mmCIF file of C-alpha atoms in Angstrom:
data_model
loop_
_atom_site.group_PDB
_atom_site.id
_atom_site.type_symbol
_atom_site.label_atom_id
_atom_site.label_comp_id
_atom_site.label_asym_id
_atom_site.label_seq_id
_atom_site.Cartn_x
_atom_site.Cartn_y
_atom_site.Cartn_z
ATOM 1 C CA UNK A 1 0.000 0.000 0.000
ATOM 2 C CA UNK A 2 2.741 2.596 1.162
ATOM 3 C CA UNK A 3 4.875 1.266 -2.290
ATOM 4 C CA UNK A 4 1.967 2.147 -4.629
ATOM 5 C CA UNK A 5 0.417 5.454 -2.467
ATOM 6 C CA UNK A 6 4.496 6.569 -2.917
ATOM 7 C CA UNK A 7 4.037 5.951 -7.193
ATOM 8 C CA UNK A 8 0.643 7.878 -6.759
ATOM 9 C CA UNK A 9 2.073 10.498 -5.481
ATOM 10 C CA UNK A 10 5.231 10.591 -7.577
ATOM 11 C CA UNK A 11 3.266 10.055 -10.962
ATOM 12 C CA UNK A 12 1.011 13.085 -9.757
ATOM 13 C CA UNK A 13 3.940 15.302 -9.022
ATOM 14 C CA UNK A 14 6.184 14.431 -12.052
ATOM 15 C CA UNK A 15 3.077 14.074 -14.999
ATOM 16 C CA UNK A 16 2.940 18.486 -15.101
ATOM 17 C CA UNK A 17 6.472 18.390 -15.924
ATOM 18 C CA UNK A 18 6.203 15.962 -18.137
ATOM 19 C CA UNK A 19 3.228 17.478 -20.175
ATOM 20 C CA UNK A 20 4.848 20.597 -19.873
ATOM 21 C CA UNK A 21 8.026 19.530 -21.622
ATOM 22 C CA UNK A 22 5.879 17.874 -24.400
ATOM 23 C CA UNK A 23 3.636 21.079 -25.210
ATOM 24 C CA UNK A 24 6.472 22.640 -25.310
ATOM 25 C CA UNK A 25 8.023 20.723 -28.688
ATOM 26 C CA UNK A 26 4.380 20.089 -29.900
ATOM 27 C CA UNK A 27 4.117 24.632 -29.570
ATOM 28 C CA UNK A 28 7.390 24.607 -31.441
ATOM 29 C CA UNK A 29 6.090 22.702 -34.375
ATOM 30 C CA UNK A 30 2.280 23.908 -33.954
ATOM 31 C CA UNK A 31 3.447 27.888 -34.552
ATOM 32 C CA UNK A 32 6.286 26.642 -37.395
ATOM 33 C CA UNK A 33 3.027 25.198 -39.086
ATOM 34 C CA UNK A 34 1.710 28.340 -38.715
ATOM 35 C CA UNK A 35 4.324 30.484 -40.029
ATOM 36 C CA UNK A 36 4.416 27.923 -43.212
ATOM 37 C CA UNK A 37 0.881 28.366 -43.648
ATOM 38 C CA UNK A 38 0.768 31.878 -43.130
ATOM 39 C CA UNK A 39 3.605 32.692 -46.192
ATOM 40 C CA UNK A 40 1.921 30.215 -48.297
ATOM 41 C CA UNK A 41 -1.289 32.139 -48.147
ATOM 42 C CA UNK A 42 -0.048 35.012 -48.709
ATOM 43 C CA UNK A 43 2.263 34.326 -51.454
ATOM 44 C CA UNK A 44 -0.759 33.261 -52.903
ATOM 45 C CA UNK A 45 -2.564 36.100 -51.768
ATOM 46 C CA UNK A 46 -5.340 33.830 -51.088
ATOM 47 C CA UNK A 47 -7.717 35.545 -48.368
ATOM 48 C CA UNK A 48 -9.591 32.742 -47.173
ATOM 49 C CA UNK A 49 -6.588 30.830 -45.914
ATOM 50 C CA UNK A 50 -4.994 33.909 -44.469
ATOM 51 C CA UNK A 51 -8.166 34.514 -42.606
ATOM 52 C CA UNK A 52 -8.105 30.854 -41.242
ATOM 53 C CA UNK A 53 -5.045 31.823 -39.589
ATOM 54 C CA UNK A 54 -6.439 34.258 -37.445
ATOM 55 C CA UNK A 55 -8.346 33.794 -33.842
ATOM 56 C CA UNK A 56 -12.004 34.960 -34.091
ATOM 57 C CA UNK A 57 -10.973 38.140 -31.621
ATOM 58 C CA UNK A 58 -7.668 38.851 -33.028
ATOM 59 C CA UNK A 59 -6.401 42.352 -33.547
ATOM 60 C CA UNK A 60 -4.321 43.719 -36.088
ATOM 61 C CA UNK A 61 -2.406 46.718 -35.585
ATOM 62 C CA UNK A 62 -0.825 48.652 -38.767
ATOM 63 C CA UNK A 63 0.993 52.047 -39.321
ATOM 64 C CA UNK A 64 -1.718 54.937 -39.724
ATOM 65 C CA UNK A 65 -4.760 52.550 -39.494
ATOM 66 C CA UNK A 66 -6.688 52.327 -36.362
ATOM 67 C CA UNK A 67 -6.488 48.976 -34.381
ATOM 68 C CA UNK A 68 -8.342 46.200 -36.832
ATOM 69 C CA UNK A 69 -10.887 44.377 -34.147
ATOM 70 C CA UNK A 70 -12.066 40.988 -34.560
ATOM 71 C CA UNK A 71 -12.300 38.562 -37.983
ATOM 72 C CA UNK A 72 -14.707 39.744 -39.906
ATOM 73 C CA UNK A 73 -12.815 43.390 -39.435
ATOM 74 C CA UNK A 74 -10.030 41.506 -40.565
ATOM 75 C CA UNK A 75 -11.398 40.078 -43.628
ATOM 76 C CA UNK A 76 -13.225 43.537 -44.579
ATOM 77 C CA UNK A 77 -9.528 44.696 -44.920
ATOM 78 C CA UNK A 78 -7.368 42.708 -46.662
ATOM 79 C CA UNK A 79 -10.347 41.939 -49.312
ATOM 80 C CA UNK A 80 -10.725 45.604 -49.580
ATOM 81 C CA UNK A 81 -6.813 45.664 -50.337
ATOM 82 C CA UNK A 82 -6.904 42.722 -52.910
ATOM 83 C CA UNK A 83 -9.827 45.183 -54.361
ATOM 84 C CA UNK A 84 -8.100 48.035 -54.938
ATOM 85 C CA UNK A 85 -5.486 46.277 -56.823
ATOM 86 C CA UNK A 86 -6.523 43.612 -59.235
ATOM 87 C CA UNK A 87 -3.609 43.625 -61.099
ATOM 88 C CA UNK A 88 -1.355 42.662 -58.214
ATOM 89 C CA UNK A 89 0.506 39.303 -57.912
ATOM 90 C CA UNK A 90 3.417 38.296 -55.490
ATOM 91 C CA UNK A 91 6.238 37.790 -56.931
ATOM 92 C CA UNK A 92 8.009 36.629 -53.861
ATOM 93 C CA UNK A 93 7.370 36.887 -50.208
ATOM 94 C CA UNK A 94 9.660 35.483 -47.475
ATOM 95 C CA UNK A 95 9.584 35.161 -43.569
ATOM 96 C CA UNK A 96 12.076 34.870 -41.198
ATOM 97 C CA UNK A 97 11.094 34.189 -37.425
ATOM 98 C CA UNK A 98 12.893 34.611 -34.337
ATOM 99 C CA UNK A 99 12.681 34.193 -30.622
ATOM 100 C CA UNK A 100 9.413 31.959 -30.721
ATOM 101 C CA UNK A 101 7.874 31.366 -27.073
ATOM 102 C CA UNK A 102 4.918 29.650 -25.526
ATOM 103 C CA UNK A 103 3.499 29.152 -22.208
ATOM 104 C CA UNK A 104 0.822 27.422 -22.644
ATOM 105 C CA UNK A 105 -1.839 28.469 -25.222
ATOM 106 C CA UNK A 106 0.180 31.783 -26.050
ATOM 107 C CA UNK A 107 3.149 31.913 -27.807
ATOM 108 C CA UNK A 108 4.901 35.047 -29.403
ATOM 109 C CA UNK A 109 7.475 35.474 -31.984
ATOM 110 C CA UNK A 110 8.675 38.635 -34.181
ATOM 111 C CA UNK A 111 9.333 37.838 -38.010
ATOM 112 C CA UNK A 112 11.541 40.056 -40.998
ATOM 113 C CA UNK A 113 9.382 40.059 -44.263
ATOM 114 C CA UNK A 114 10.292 40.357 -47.992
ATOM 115 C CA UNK A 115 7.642 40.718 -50.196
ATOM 116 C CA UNK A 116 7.843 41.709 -54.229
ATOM 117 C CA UNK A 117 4.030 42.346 -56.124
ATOM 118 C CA UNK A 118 3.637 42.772 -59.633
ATOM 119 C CA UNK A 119 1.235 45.102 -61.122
ATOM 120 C CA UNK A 120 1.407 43.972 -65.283
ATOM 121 C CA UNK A 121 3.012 46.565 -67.550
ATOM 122 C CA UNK A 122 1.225 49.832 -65.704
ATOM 123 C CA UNK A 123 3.079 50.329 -62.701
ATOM 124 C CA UNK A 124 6.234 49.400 -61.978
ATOM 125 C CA UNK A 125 6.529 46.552 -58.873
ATOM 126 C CA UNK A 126 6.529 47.218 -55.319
ATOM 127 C CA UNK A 127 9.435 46.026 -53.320
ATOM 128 C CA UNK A 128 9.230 46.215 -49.481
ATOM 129 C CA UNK A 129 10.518 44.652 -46.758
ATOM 130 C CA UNK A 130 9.024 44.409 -43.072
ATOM 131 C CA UNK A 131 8.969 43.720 -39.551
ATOM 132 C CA UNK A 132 6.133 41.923 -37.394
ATOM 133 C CA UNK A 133 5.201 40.837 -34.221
ATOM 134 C CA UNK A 134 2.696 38.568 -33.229
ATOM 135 C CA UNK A 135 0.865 37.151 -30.361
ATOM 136 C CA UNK A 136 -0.295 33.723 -30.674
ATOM 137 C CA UNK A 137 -3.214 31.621 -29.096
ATOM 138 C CA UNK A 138 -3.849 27.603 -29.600
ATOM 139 C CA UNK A 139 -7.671 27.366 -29.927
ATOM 140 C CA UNK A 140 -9.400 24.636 -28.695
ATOM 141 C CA UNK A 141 -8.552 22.431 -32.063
ATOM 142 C CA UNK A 142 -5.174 22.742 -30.899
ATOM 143 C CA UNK A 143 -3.941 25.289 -34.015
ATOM 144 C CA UNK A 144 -2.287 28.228 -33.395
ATOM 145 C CA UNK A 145 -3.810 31.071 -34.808
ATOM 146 C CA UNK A 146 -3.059 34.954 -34.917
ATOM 147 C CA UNK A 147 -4.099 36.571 -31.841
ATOM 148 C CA UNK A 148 -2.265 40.401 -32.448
ATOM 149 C CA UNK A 149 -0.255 41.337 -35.509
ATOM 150 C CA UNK A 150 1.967 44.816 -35.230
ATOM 151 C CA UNK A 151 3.936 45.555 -38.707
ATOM 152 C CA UNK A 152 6.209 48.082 -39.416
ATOM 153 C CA UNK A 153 8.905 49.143 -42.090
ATOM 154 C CA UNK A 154 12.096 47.035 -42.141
ATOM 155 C CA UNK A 155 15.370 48.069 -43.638
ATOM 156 C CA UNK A 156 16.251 46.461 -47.038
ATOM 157 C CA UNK A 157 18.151 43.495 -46.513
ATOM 158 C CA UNK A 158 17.005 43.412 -43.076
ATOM 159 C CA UNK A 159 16.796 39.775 -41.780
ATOM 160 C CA UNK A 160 16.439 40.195 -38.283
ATOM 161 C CA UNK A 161 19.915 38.485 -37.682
ATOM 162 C CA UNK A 162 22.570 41.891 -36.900
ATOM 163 C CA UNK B 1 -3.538 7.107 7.097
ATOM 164 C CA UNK B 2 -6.442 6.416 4.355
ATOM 165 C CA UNK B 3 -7.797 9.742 5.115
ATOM 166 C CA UNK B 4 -4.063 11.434 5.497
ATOM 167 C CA UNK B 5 -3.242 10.100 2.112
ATOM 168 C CA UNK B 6 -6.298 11.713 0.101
ATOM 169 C CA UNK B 7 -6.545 14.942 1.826
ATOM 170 C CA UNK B 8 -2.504 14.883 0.660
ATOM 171 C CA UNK B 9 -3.711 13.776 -3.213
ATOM 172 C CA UNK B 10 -6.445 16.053 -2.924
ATOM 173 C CA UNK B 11 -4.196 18.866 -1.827
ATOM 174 C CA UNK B 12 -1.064 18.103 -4.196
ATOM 175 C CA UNK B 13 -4.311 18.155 -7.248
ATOM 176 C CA UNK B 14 -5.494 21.256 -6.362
ATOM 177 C CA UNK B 15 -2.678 23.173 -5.932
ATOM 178 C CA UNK B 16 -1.247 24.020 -9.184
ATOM 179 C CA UNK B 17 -4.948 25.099 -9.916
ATOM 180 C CA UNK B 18 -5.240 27.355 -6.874
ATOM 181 C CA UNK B 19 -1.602 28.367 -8.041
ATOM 182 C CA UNK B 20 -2.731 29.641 -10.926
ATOM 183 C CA UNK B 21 -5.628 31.452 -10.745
ATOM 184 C CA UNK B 22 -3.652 33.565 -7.731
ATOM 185 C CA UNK B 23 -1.218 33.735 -10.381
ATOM 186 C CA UNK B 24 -3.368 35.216 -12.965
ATOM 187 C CA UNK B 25 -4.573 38.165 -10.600
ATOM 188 C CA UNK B 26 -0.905 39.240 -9.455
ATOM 189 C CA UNK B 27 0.208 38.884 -13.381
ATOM 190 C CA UNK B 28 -2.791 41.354 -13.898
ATOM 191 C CA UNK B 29 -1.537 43.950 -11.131
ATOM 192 C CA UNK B 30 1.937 42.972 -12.141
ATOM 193 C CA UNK B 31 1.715 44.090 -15.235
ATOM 194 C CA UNK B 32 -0.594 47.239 -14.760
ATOM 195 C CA UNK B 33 2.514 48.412 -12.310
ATOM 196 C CA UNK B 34 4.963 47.723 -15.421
ATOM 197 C CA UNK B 35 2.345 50.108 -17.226
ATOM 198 C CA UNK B 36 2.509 52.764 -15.053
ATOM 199 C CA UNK B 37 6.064 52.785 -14.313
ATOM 200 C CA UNK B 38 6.714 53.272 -17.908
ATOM 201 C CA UNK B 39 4.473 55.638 -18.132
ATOM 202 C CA UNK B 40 5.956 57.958 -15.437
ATOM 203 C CA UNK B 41 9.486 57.117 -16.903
ATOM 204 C CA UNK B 42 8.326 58.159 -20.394
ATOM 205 C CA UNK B 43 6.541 61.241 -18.640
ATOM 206 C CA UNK B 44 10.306 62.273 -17.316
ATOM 207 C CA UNK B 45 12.200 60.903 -19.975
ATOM 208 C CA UNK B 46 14.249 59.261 -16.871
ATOM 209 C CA UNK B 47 16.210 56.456 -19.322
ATOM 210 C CA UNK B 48 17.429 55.044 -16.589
ATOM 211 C CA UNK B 49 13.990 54.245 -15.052
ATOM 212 C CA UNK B 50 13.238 53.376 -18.422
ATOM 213 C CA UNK B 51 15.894 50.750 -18.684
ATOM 214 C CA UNK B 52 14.864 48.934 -15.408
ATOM 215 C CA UNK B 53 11.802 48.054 -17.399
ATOM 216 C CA UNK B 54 13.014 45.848 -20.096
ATOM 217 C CA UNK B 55 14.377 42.152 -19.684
ATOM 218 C CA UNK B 56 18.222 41.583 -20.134
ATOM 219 C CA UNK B 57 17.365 40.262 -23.799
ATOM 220 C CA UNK B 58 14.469 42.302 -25.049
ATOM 221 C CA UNK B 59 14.098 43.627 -28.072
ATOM 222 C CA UNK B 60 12.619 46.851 -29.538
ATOM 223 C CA UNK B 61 11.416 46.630 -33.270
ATOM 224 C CA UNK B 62 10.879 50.541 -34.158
ATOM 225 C CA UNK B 63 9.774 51.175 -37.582
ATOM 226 C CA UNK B 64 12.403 51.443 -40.719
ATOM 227 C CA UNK B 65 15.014 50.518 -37.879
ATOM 228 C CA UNK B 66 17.057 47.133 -37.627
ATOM 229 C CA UNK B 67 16.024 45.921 -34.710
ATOM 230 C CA UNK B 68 17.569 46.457 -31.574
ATOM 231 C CA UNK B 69 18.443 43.447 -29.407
ATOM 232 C CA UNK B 70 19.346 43.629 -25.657
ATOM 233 C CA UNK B 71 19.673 45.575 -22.869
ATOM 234 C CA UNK B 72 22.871 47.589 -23.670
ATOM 235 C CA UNK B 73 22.253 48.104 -27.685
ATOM 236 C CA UNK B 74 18.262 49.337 -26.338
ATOM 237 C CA UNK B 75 20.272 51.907 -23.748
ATOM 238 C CA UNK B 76 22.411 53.101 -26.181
ATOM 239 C CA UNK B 77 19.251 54.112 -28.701
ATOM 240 C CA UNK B 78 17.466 55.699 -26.195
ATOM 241 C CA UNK B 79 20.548 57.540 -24.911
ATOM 242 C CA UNK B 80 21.034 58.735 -28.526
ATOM 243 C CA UNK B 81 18.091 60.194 -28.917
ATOM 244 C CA UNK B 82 18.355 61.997 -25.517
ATOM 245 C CA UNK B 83 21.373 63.386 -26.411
ATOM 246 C CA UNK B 84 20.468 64.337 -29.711
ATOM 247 C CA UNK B 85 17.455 66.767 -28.183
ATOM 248 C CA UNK B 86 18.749 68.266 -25.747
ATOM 249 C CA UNK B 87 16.185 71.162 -25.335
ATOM 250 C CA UNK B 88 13.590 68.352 -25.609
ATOM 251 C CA UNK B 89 10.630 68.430 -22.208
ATOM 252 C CA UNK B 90 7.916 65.764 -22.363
ATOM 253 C CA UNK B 91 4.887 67.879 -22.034
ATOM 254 C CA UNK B 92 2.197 65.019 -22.015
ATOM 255 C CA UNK B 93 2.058 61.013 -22.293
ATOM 256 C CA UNK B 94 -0.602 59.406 -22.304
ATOM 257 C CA UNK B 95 -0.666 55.253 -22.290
ATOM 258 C CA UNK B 96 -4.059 52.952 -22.607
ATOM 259 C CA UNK B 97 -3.579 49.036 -22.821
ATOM 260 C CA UNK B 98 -5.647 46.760 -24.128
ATOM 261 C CA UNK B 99 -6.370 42.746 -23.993
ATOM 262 C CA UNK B 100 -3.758 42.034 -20.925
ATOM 263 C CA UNK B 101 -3.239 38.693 -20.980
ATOM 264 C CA UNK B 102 -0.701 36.390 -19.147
ATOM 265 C CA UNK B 103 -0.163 32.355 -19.081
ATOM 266 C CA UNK B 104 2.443 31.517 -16.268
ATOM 267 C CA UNK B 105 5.565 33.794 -16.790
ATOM 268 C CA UNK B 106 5.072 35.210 -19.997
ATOM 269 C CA UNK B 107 2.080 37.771 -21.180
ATOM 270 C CA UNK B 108 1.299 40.529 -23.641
ATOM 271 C CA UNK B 109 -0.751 43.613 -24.324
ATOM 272 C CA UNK B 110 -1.132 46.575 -27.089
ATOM 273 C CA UNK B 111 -1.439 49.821 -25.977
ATOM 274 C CA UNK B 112 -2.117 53.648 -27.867
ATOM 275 C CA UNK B 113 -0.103 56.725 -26.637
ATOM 276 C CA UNK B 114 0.060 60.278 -27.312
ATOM 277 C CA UNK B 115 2.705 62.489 -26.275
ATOM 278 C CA UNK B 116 3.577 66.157 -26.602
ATOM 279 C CA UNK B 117 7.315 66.979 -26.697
ATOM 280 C CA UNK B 118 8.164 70.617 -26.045
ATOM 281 C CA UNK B 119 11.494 71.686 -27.711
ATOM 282 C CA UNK B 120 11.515 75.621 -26.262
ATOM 283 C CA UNK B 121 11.195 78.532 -28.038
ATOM 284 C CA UNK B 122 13.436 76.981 -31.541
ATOM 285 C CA UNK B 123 11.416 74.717 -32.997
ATOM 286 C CA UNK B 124 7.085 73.826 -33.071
ATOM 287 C CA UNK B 125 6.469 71.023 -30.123
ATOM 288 C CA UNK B 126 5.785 67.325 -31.273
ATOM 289 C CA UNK B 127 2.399 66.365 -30.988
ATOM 290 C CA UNK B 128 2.602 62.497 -32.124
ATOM 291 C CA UNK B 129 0.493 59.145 -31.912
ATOM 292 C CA UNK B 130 1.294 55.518 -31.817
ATOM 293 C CA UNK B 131 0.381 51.811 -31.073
ATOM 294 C CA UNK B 132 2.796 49.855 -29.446
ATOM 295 C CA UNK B 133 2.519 45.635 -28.763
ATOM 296 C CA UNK B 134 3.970 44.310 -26.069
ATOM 297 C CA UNK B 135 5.657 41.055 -24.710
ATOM 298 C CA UNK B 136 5.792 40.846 -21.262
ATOM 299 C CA UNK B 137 8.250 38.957 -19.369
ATOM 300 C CA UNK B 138 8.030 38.334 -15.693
ATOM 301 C CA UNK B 139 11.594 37.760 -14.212
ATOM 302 C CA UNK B 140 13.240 35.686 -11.662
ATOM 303 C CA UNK B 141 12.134 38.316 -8.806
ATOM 304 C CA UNK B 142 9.135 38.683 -9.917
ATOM 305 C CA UNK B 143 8.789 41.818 -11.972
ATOM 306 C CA UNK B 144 7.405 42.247 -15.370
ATOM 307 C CA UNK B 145 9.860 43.557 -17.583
ATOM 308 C CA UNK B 146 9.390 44.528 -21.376
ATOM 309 C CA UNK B 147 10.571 41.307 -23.442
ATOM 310 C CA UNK B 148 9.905 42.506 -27.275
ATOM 311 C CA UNK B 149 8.592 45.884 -27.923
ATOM 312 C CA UNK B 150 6.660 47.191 -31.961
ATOM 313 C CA UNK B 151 6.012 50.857 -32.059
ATOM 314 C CA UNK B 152 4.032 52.444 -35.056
ATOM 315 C CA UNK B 153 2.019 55.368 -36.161
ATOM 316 C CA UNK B 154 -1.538 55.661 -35.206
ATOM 317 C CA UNK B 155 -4.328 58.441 -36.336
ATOM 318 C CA UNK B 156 -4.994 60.837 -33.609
ATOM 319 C CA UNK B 157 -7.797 60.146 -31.280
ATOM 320 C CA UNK B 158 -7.319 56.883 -31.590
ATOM 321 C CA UNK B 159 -7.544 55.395 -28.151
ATOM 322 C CA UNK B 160 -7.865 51.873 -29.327
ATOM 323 C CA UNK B 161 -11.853 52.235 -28.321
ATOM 324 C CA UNK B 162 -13.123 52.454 -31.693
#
């Protein structure tokens, strides 16, 4: 009786650590997934999947531009962007991420972006580069999604790493 | 001893859940003291104070900047600009956060300022806007430091509200 109350006790105290140490490599992957996802959505600018990458109350936070509130908010946006330029297609876009953390459902990270859109023979292509930083949340189906987005300008040939 | 041994399971399983929901109020009041202290240091553009607020490794991602990593490289920026307005005099600033969260050690929040920079009688006083994210750090003696810091513009009036 003592033996197995002491194994109790010892699988009660140890199992917290051990699921802690495991969500923490499963978070790793979980927002890497993310990140893949999110630059293959936008490369294709393809709205509906970057939308699926955000949580249903996330905010997004851009230079000049009130605070974006919620998904649908979100949505209005960016298809009012892809709107206003039908011509536009993305060349390239690239991602580099840095200093990823979680703590259990939230995670952060700050990313260097690289993006170059085409316009067709009117207007000549836009080539920017830029920093963001993002909160993250697992929702309850255990992806990590979007929960605040800041951007800013980046230096060209900024990647983050100097 | 039957009845020793579960009120010591039943203690040992409600703990960490007791744990954390105390934890979750002090992270709250934790982190509305970082707010304010950063607030007043801002208010007397006191770098040192400022300083103290940031964890050894932060990092501050200000726009069309590389960014800034750690302690001594963020000192050295803010120390710049000091020295490079002299006459300058924080007139006002103004700080309102929004969505505080926190999970164990780690947390985050986006906040709107406004500030008013008098430079004496050479030159008009600043009268600028922003958004800022944070991520929030809570150290080994249990203070909340700054861990990654994005600054950009915002419209004015914008307190985040609307």
């Amino acid at each position: 009786m003592r033996r197995q109350t002491l194994l109790l006790l010892l699988l009660l105290v140890a199992a917290p650590a051990l699921r802690a140490q495991s969500n923490t490599s499963n978070a790793r992957a979980g927002i890497d997934a993310l990140n893949r996802k999110l630059e293959d959505a936008t490369r294709r600018m393809d709205n509906d999947a970057t939308i699926a990458l955000w949580s249903d109350d996330g905010v997004s936070l851009l230079p000049g531009t009130p605070p974006i509130r919620g998904k649908a908010a979100i949505r209005a946006f960016v298809d009012g962007v892809t709107r206003s330029m039908p011509a536009a297609h993305m060349k390239s876009f690239e991602m580099h991420c840095f200093d990823i953390i979680s703590s259990g459902d939230w995670g952060s990270e700050w990313c260097t972006e690289h993006q170059v859109v085409d316009f067709g023979a009117a207007r000549a292509p836009f080539d920017g580069w830029g920093k963001m930083l993002f909160v993250l949340h697992r929702a309850a189906d255990g992806e990590w999604r979007i929960q605040t987005e800041m951007w800013n300008q980046a230096l060209p040939d900024s990647t983050g790493t100097h």
